[in-house]
PDB file of N, CA and C in Angstrom:
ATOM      1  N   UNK A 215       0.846  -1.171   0.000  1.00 93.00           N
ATOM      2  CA  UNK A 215       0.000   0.000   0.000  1.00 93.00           C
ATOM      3  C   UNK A 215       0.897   1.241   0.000  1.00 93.00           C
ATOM      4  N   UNK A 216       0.526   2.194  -0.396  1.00 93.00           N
ATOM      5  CA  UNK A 216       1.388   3.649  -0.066  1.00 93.00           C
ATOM      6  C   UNK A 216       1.601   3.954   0.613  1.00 93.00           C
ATOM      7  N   UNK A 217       2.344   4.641   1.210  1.00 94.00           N
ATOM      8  CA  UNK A 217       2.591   4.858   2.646  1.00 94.00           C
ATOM      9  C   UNK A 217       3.344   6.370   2.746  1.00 94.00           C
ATOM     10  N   UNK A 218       4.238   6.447   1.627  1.00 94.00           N
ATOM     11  CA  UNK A 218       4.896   8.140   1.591  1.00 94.00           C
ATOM     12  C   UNK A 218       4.786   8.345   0.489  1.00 94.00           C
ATOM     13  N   UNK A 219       4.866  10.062  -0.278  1.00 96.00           N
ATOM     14  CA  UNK A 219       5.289  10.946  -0.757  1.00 96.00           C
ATOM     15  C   UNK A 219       6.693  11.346  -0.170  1.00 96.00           C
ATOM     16  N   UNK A 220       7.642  11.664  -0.499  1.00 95.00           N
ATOM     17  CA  UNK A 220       8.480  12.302  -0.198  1.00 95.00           C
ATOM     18  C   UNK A 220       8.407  14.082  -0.604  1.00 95.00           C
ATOM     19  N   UNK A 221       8.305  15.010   0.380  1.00 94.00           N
ATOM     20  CA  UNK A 221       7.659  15.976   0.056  1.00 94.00           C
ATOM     21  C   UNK A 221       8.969  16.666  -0.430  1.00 94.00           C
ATOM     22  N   UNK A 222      10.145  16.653  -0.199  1.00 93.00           N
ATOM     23  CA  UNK A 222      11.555  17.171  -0.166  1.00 93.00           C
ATOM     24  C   UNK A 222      12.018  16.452  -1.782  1.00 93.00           C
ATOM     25  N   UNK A 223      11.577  15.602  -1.987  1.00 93.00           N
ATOM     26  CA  UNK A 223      11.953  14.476  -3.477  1.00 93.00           C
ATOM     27  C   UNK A 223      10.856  14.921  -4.463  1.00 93.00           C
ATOM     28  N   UNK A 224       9.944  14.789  -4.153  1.00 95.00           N
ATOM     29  CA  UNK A 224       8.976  15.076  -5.246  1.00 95.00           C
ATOM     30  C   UNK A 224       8.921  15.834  -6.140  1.00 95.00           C
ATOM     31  N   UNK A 225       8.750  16.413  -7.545  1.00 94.00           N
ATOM     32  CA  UNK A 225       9.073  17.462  -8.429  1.00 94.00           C
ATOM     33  C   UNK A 225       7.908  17.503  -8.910  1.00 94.00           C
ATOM     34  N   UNK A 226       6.504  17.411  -8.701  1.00 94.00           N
ATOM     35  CA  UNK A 226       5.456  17.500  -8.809  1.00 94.00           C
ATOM     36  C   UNK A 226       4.806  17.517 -10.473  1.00 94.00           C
ATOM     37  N   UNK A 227       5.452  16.259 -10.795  1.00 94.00           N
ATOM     38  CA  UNK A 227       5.188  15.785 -11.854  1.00 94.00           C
ATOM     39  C   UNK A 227       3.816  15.268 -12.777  1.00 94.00           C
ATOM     40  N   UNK A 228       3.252  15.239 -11.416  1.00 95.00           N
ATOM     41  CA  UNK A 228       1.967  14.097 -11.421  1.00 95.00           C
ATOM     42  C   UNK A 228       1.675  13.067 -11.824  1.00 95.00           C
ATOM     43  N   UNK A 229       2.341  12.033 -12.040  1.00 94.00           N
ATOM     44  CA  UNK A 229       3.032  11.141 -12.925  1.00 94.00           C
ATOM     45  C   UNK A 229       1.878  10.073 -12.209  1.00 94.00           C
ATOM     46  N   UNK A 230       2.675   9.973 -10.425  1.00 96.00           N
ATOM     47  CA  UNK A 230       1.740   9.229 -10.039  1.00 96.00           C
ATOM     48  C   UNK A 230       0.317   9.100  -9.958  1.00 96.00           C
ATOM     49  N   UNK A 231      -0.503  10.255 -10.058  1.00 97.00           N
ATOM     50  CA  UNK A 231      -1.762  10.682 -10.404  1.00 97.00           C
ATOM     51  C   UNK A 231      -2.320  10.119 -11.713  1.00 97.00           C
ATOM     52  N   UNK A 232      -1.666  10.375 -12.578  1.00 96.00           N
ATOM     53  CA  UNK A 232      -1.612   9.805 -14.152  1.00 96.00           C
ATOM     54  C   UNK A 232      -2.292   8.208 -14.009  1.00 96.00           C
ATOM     55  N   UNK A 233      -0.796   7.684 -13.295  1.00 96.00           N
ATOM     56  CA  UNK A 233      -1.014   6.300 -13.491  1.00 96.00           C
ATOM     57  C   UNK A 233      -1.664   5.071 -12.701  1.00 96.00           C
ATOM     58  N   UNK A 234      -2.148   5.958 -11.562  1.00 97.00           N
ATOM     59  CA  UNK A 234      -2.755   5.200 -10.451  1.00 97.00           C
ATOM     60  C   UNK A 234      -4.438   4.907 -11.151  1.00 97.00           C
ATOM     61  N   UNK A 235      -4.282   3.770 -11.030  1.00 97.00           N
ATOM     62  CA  UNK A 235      -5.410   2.589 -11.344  1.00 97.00           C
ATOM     63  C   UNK A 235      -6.878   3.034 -10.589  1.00 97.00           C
ATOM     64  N   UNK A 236      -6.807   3.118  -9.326  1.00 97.00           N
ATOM     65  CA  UNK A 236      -7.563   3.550  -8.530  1.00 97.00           C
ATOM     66  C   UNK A 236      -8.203   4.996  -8.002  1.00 97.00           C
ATOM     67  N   UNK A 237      -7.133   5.914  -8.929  1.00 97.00           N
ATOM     68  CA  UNK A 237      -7.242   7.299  -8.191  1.00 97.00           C
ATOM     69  C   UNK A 237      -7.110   7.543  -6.865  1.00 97.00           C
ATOM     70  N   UNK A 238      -5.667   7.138  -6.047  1.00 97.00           N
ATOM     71  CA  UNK A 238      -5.555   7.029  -5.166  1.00 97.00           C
ATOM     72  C   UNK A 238      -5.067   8.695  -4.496  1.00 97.00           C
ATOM     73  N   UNK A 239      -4.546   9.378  -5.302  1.00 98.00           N
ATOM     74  CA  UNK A 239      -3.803  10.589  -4.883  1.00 98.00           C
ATOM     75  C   UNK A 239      -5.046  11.568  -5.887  1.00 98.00           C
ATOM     76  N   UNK A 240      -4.317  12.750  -4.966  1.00 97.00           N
ATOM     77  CA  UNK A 240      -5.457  14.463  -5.119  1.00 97.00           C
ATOM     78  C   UNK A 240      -4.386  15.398  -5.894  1.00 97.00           C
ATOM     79  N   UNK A 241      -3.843  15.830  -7.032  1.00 95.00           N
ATOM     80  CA  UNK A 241      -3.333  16.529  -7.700  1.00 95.00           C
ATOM     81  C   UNK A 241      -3.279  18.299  -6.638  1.00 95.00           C
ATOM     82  N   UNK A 242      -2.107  18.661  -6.420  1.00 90.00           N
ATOM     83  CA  UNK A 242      -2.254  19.712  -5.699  1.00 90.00           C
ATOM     84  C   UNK A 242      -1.460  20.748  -6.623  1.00 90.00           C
ATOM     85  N   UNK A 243      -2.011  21.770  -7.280  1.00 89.00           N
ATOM     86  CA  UNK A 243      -1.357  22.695  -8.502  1.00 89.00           C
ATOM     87  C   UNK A 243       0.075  23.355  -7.879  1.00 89.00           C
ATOM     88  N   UNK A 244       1.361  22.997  -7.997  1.00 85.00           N
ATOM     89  CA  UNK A 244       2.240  23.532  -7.964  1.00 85.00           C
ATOM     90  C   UNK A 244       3.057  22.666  -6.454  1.00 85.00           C
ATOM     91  N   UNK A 245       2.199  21.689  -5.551  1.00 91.00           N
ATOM     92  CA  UNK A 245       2.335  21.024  -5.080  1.00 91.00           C
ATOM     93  C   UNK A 245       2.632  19.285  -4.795  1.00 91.00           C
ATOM     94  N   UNK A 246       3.172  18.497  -3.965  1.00 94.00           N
ATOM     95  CA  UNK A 246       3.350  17.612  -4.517  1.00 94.00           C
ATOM     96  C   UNK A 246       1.990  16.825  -4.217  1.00 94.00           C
ATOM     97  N   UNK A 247       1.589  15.535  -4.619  1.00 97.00           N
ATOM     98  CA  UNK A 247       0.430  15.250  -4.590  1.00 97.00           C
ATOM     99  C   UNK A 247       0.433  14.795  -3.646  1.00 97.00           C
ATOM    100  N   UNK A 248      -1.028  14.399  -3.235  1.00 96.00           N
ATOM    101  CA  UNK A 248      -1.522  13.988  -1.994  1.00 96.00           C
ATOM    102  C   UNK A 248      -2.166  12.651  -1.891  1.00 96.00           C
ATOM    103  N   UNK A 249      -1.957  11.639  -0.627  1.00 96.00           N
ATOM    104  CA  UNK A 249      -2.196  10.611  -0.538  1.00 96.00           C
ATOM    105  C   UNK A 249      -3.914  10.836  -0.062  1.00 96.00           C
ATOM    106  N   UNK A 250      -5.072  10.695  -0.693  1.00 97.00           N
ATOM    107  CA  UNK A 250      -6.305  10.759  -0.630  1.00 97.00           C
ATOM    108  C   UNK A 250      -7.398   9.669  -0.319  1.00 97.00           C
ATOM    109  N   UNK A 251      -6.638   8.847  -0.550  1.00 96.00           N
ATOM    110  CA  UNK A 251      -7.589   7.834  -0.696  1.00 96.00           C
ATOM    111  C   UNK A 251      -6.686   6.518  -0.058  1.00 96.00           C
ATOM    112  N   UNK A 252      -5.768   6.288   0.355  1.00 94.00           N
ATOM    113  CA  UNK A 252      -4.963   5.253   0.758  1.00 94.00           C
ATOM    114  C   UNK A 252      -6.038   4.089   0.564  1.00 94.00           C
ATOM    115  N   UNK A 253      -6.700   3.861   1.391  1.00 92.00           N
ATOM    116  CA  UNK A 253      -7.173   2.317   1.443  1.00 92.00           C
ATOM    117  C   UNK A 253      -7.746   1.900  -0.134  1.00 92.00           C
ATOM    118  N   UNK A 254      -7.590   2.817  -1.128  1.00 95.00           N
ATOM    119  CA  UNK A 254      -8.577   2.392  -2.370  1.00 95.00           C
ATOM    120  C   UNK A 254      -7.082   1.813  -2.966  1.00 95.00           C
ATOM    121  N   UNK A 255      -5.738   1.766  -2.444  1.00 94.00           N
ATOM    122  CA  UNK A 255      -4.152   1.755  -3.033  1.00 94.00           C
ATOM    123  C   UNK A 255      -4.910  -0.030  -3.538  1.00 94.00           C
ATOM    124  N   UNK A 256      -4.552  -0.906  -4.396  1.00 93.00           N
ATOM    125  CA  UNK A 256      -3.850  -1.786  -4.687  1.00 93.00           C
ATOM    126  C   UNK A 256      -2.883  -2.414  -4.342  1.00 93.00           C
ATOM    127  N   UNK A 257      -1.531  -1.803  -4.406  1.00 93.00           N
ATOM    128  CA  UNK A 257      -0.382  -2.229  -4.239  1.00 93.00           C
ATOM    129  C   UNK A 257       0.360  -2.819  -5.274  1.00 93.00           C
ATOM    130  N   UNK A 258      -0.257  -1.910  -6.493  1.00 94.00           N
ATOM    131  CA  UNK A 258       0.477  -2.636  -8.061  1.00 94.00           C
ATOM    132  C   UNK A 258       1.951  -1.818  -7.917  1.00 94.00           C
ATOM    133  N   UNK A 259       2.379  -0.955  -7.022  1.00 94.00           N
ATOM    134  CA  UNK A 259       3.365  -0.195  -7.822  1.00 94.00           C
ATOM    135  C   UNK A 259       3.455   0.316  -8.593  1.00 94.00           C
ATOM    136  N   UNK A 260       2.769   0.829  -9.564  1.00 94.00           N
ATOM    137  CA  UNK A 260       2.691   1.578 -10.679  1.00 94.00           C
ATOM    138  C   UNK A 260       3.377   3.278 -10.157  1.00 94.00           C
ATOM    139  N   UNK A 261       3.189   3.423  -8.630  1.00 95.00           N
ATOM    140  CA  UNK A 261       3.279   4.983  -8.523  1.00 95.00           C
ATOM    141  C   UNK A 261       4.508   5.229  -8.493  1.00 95.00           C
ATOM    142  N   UNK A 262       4.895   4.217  -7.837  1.00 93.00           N
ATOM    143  CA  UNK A 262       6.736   4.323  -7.377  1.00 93.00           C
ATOM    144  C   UNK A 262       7.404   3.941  -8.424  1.00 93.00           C
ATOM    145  N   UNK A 263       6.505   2.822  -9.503  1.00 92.00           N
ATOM    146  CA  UNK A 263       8.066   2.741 -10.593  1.00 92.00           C
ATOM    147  C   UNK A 263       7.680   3.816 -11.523  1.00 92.00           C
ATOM    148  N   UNK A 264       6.826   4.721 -12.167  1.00 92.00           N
ATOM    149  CA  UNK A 264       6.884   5.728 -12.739  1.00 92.00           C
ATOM    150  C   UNK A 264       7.233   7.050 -12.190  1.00 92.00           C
ATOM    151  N   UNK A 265       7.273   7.167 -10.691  1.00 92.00           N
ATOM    152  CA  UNK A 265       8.433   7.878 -10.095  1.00 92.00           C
ATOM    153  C   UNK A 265       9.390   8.776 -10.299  1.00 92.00           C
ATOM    154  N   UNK A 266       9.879   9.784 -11.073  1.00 90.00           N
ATOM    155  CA  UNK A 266      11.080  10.014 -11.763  1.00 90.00           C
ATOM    156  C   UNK A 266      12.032  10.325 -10.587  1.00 90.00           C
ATOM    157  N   UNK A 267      11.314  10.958  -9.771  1.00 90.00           N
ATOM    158  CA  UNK A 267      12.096  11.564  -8.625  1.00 90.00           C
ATOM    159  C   UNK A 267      12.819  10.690  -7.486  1.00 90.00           C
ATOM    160  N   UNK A 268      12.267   9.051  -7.241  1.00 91.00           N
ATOM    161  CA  UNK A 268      11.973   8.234  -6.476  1.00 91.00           C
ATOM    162  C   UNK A 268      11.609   8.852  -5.243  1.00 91.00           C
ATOM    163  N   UNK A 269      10.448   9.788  -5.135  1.00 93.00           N
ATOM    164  CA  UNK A 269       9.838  10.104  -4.060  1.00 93.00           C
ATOM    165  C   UNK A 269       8.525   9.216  -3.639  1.00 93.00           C
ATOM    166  N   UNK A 270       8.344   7.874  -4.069  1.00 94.00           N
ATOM    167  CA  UNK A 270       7.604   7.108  -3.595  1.00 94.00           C
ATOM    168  C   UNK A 270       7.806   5.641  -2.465  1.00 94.00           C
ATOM    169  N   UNK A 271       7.454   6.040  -1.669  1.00 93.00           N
ATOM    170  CA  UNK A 271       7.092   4.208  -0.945  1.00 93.00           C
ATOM    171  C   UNK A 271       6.071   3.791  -1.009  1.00 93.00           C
ATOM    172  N   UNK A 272       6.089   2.431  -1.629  1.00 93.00           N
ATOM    173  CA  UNK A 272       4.784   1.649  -1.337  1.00 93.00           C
ATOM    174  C   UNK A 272       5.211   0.649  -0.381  1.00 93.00           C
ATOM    175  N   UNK A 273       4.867   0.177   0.743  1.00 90.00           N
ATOM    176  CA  UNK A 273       4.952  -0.942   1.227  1.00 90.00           C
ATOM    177  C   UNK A 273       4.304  -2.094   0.782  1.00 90.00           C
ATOM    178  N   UNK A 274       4.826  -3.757   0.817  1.00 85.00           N
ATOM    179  CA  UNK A 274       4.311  -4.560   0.114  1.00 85.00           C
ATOM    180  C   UNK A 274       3.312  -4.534   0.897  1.00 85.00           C
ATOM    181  N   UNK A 275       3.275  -4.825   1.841  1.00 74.00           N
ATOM    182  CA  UNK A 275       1.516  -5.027   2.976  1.00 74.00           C
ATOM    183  C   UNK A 275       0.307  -4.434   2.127  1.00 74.00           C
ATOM    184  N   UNK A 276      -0.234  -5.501   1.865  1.00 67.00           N
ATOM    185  CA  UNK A 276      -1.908  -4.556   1.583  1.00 67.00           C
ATOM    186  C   UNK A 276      -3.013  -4.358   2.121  1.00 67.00           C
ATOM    187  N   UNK A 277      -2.471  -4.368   3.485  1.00 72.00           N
ATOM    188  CA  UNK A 277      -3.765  -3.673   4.773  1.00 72.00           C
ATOM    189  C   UNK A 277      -3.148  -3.390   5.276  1.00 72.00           C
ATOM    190  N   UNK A 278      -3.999  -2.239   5.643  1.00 70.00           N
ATOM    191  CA  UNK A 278      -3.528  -1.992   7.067  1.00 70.00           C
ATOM    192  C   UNK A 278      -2.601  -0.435   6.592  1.00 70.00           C
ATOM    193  N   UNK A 279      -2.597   0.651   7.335  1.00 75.00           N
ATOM    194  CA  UNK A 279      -1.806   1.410   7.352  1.00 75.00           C
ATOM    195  C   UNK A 279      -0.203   0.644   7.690  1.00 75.00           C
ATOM    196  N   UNK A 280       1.015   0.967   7.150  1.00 77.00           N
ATOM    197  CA  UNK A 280       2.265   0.983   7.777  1.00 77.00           C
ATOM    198  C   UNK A 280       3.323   2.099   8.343  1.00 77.00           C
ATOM    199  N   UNK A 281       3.543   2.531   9.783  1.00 83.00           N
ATOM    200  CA  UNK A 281       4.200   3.309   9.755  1.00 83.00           C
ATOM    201  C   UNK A 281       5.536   3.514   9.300  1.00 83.00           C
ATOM    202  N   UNK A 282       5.722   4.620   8.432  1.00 88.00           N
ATOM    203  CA  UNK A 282       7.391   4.764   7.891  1.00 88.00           C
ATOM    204  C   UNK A 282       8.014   5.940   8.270  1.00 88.00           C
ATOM    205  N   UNK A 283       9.274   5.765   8.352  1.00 88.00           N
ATOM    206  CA  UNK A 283       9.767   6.724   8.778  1.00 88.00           C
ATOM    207  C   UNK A 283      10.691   7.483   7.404  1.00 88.00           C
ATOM    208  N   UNK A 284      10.829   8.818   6.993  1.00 90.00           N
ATOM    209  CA  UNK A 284      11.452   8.688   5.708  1.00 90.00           C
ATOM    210  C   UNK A 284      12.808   8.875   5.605  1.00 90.00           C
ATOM    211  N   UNK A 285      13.362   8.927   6.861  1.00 90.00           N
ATOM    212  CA  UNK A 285      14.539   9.209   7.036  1.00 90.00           C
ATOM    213  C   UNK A 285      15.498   7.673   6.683  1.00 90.00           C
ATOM    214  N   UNK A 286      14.821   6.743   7.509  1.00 90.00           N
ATOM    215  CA  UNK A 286      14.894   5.395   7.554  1.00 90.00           C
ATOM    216  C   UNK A 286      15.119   4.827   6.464  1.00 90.00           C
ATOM    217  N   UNK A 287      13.490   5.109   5.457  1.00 89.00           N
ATOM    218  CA  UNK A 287      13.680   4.290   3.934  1.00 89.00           C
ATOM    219  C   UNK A 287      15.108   5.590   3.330  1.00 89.00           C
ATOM    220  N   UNK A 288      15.113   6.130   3.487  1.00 88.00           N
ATOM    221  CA  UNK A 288      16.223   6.760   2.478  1.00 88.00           C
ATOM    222  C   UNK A 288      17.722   6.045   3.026  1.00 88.00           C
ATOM    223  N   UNK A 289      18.142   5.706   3.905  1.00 88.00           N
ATOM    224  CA  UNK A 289      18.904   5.558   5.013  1.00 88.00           C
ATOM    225  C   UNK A 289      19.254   4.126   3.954  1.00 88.00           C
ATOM    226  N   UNK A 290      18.099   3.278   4.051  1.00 87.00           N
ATOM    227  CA  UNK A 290      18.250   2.112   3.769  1.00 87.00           C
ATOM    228  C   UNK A 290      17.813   1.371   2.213  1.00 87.00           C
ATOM    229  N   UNK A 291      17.729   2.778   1.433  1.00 84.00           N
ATOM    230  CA  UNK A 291      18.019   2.916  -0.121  1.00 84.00           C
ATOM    231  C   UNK A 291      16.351   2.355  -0.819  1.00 84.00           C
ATOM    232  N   UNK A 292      15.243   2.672   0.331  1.00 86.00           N
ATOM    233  CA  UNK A 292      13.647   2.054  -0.051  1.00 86.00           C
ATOM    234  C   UNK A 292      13.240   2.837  -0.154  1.00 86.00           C
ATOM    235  N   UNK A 293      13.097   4.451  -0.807  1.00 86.00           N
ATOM    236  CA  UNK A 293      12.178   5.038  -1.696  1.00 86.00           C
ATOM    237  C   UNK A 293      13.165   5.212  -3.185  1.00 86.00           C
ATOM    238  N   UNK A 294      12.061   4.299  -3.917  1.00 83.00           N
ATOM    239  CA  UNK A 294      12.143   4.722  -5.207  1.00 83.00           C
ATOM    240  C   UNK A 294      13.016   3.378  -5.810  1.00 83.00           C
ATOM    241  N   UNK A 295      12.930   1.808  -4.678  1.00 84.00           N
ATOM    242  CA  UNK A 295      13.522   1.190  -4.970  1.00 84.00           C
ATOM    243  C   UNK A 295      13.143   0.044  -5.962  1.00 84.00           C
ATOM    244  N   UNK A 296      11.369   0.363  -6.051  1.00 86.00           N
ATOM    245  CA  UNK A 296      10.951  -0.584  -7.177  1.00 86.00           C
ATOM    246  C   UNK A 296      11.489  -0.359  -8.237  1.00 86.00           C
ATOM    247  N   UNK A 297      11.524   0.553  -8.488  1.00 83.00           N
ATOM    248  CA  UNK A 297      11.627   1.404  -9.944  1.00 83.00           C
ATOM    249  C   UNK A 297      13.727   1.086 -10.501  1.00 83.00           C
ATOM    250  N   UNK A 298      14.203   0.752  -9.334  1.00 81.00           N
ATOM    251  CA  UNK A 298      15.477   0.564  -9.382  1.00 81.00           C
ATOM    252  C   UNK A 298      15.601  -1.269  -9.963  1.00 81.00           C
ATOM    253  N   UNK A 299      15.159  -1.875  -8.718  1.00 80.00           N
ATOM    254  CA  UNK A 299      14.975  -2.952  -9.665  1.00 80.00           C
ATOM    255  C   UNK A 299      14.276  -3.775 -10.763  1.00 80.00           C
ATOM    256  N   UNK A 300      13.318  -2.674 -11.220  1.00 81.00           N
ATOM    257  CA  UNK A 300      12.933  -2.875 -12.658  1.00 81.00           C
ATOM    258  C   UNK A 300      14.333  -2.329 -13.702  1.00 81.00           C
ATOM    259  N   UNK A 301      15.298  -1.802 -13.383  1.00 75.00           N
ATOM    260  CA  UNK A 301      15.694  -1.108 -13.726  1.00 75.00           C
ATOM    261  C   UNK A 301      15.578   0.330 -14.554  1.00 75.00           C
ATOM    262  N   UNK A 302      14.826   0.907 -14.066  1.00 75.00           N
ATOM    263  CA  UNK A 302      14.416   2.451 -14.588  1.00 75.00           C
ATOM    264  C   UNK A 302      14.610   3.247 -14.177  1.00 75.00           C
ATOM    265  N   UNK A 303      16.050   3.152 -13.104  1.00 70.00           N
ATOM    266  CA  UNK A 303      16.512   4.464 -12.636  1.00 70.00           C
ATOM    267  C   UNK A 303      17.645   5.471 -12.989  1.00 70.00           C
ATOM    268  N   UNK A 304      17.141   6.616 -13.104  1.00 69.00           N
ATOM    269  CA  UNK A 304      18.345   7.301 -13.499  1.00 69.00           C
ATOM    270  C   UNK A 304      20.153   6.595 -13.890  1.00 69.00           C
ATOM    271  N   UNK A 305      20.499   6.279 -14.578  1.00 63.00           N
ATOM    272  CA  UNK A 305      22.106   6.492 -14.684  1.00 63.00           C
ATOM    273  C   UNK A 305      22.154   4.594 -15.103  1.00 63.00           C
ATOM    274  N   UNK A 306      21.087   4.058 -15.347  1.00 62.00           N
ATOM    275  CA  UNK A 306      21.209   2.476 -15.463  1.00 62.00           C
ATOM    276  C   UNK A 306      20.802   2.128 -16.984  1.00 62.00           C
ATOM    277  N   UNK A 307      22.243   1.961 -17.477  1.00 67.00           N
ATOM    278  CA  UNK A 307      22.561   1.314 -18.666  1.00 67.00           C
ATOM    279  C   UNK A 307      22.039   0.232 -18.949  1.00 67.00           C
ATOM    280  N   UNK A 308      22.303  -0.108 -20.110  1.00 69.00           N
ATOM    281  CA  UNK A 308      21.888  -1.765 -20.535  1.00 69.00           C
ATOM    282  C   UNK A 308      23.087  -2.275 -19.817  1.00 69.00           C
ATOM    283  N   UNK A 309      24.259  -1.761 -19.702  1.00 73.00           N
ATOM    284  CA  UNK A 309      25.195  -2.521 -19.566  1.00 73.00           C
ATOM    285  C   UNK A 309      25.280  -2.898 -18.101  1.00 73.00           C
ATOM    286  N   UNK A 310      24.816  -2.379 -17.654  1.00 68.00           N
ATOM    287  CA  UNK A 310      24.763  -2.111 -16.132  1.00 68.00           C
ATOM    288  C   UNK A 310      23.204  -2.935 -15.514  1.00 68.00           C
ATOM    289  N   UNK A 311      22.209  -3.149 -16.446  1.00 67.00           N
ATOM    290  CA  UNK A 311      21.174  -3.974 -16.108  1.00 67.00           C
ATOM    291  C   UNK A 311      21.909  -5.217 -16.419  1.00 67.00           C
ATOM    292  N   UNK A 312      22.858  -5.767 -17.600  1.00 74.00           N
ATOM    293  CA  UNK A 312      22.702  -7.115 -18.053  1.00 74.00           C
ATOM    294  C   UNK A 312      23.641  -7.628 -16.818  1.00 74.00           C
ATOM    295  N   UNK A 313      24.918  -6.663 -16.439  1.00 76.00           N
ATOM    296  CA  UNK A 313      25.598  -6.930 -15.221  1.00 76.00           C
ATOM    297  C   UNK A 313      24.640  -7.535 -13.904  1.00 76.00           C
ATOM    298  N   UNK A 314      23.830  -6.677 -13.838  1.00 70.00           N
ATOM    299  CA  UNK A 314      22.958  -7.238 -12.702  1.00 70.00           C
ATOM    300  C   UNK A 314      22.367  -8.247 -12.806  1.00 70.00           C
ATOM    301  N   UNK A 315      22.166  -8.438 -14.071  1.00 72.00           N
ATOM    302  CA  UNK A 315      21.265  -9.841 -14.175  1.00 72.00           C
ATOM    303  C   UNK A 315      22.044 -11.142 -14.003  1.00 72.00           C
ATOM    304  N   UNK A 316      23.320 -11.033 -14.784  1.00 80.00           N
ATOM    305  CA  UNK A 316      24.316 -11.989 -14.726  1.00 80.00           C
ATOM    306  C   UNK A 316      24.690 -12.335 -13.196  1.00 80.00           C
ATOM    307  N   UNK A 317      24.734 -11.253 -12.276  1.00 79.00           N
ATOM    308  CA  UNK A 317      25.101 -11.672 -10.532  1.00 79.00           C
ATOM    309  C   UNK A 317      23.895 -12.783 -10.613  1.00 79.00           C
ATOM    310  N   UNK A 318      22.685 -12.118 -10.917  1.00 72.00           N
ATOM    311  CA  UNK A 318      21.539 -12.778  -9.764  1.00 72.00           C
ATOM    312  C   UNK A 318      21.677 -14.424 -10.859  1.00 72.00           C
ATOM    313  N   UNK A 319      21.815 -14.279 -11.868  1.00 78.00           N
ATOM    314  CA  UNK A 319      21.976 -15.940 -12.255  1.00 78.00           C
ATOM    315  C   UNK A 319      22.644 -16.919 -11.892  1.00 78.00           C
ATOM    316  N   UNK A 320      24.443 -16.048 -11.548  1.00 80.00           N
ATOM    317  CA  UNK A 320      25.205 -16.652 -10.938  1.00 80.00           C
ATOM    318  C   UNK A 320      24.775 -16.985  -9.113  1.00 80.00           C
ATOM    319  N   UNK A 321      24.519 -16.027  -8.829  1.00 76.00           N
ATOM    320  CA  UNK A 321      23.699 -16.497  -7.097  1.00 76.00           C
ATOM    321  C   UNK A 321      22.608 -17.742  -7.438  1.00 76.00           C
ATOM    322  N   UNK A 322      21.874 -17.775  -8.716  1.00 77.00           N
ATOM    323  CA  UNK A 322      20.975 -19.356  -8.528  1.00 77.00           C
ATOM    324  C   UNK A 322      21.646 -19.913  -8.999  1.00 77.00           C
ATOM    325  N   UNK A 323      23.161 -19.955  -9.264  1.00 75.00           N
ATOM    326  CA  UNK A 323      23.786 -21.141  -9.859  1.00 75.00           C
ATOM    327  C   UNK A 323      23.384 -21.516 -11.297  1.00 75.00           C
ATOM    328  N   UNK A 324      23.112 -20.259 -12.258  1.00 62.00           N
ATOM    329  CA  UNK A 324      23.130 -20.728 -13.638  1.00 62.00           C
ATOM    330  C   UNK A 324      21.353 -20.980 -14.199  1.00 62.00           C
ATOM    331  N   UNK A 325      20.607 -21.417 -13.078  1.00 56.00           N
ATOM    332  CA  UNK A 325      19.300 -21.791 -13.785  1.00 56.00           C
ATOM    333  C   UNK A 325      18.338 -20.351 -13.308  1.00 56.00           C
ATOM    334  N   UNK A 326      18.681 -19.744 -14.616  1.00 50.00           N
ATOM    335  CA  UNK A 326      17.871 -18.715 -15.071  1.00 50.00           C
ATOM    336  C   UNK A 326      17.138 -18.893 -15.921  1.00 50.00           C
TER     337      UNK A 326
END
């Protein structure tokens, strides 16, 4: 479910507004958007990997409020981290996705 905006990250794109399934967020003109509707969230991710800013957390939980702290997820590299391992973040090459892919094959030992 959603859980932050990052109000300091956000560039008020509306991106997430755009793409939310549910109409979960309130478009605020010149502001960043607003979490409106939380419990109508899904939990597809759609908000955080279209993201540009990675000013999104979704937590996987899909009940229930989760408290976050944003100091914490930044601390520990979790806003804006879906969107990282889809690979769609800023500065990530092909060359630099196929690298990653090659670790995680080698960690299952080849059966990819």
């Amino acid at each position: 479910m959603i859980e932050l905006i990052s109000q300091s990250r956000c560039i008020g794109c509306d991106r997430c507004v755009e793409v939310c399934p549910t109409n979960v967020f309130d478009s605020q003109y010149g502001e960043p958007p607003t979490i409106a509707r939380q419990s109508d969230c899904q939990t597809c991710f759609l908000c955080e990997a279209y993201c540009p800013a990675d000013a999104m957390f979704v937590a996987a939980e899909t009940h229930g409020h989760v408290e976050v702290d944003e100091d914490e997820l930044i601390a520990k590299g979790l806003l804006g981290s879906y969107r990282r391992n889809l690979g769609w973040s800023k500065g990530v090459t092909p060359q630099i996705r196929m690298n990653e892919l090659l670790e995680l094959q080698n960690k299952l030992g080849g059966r990819a």
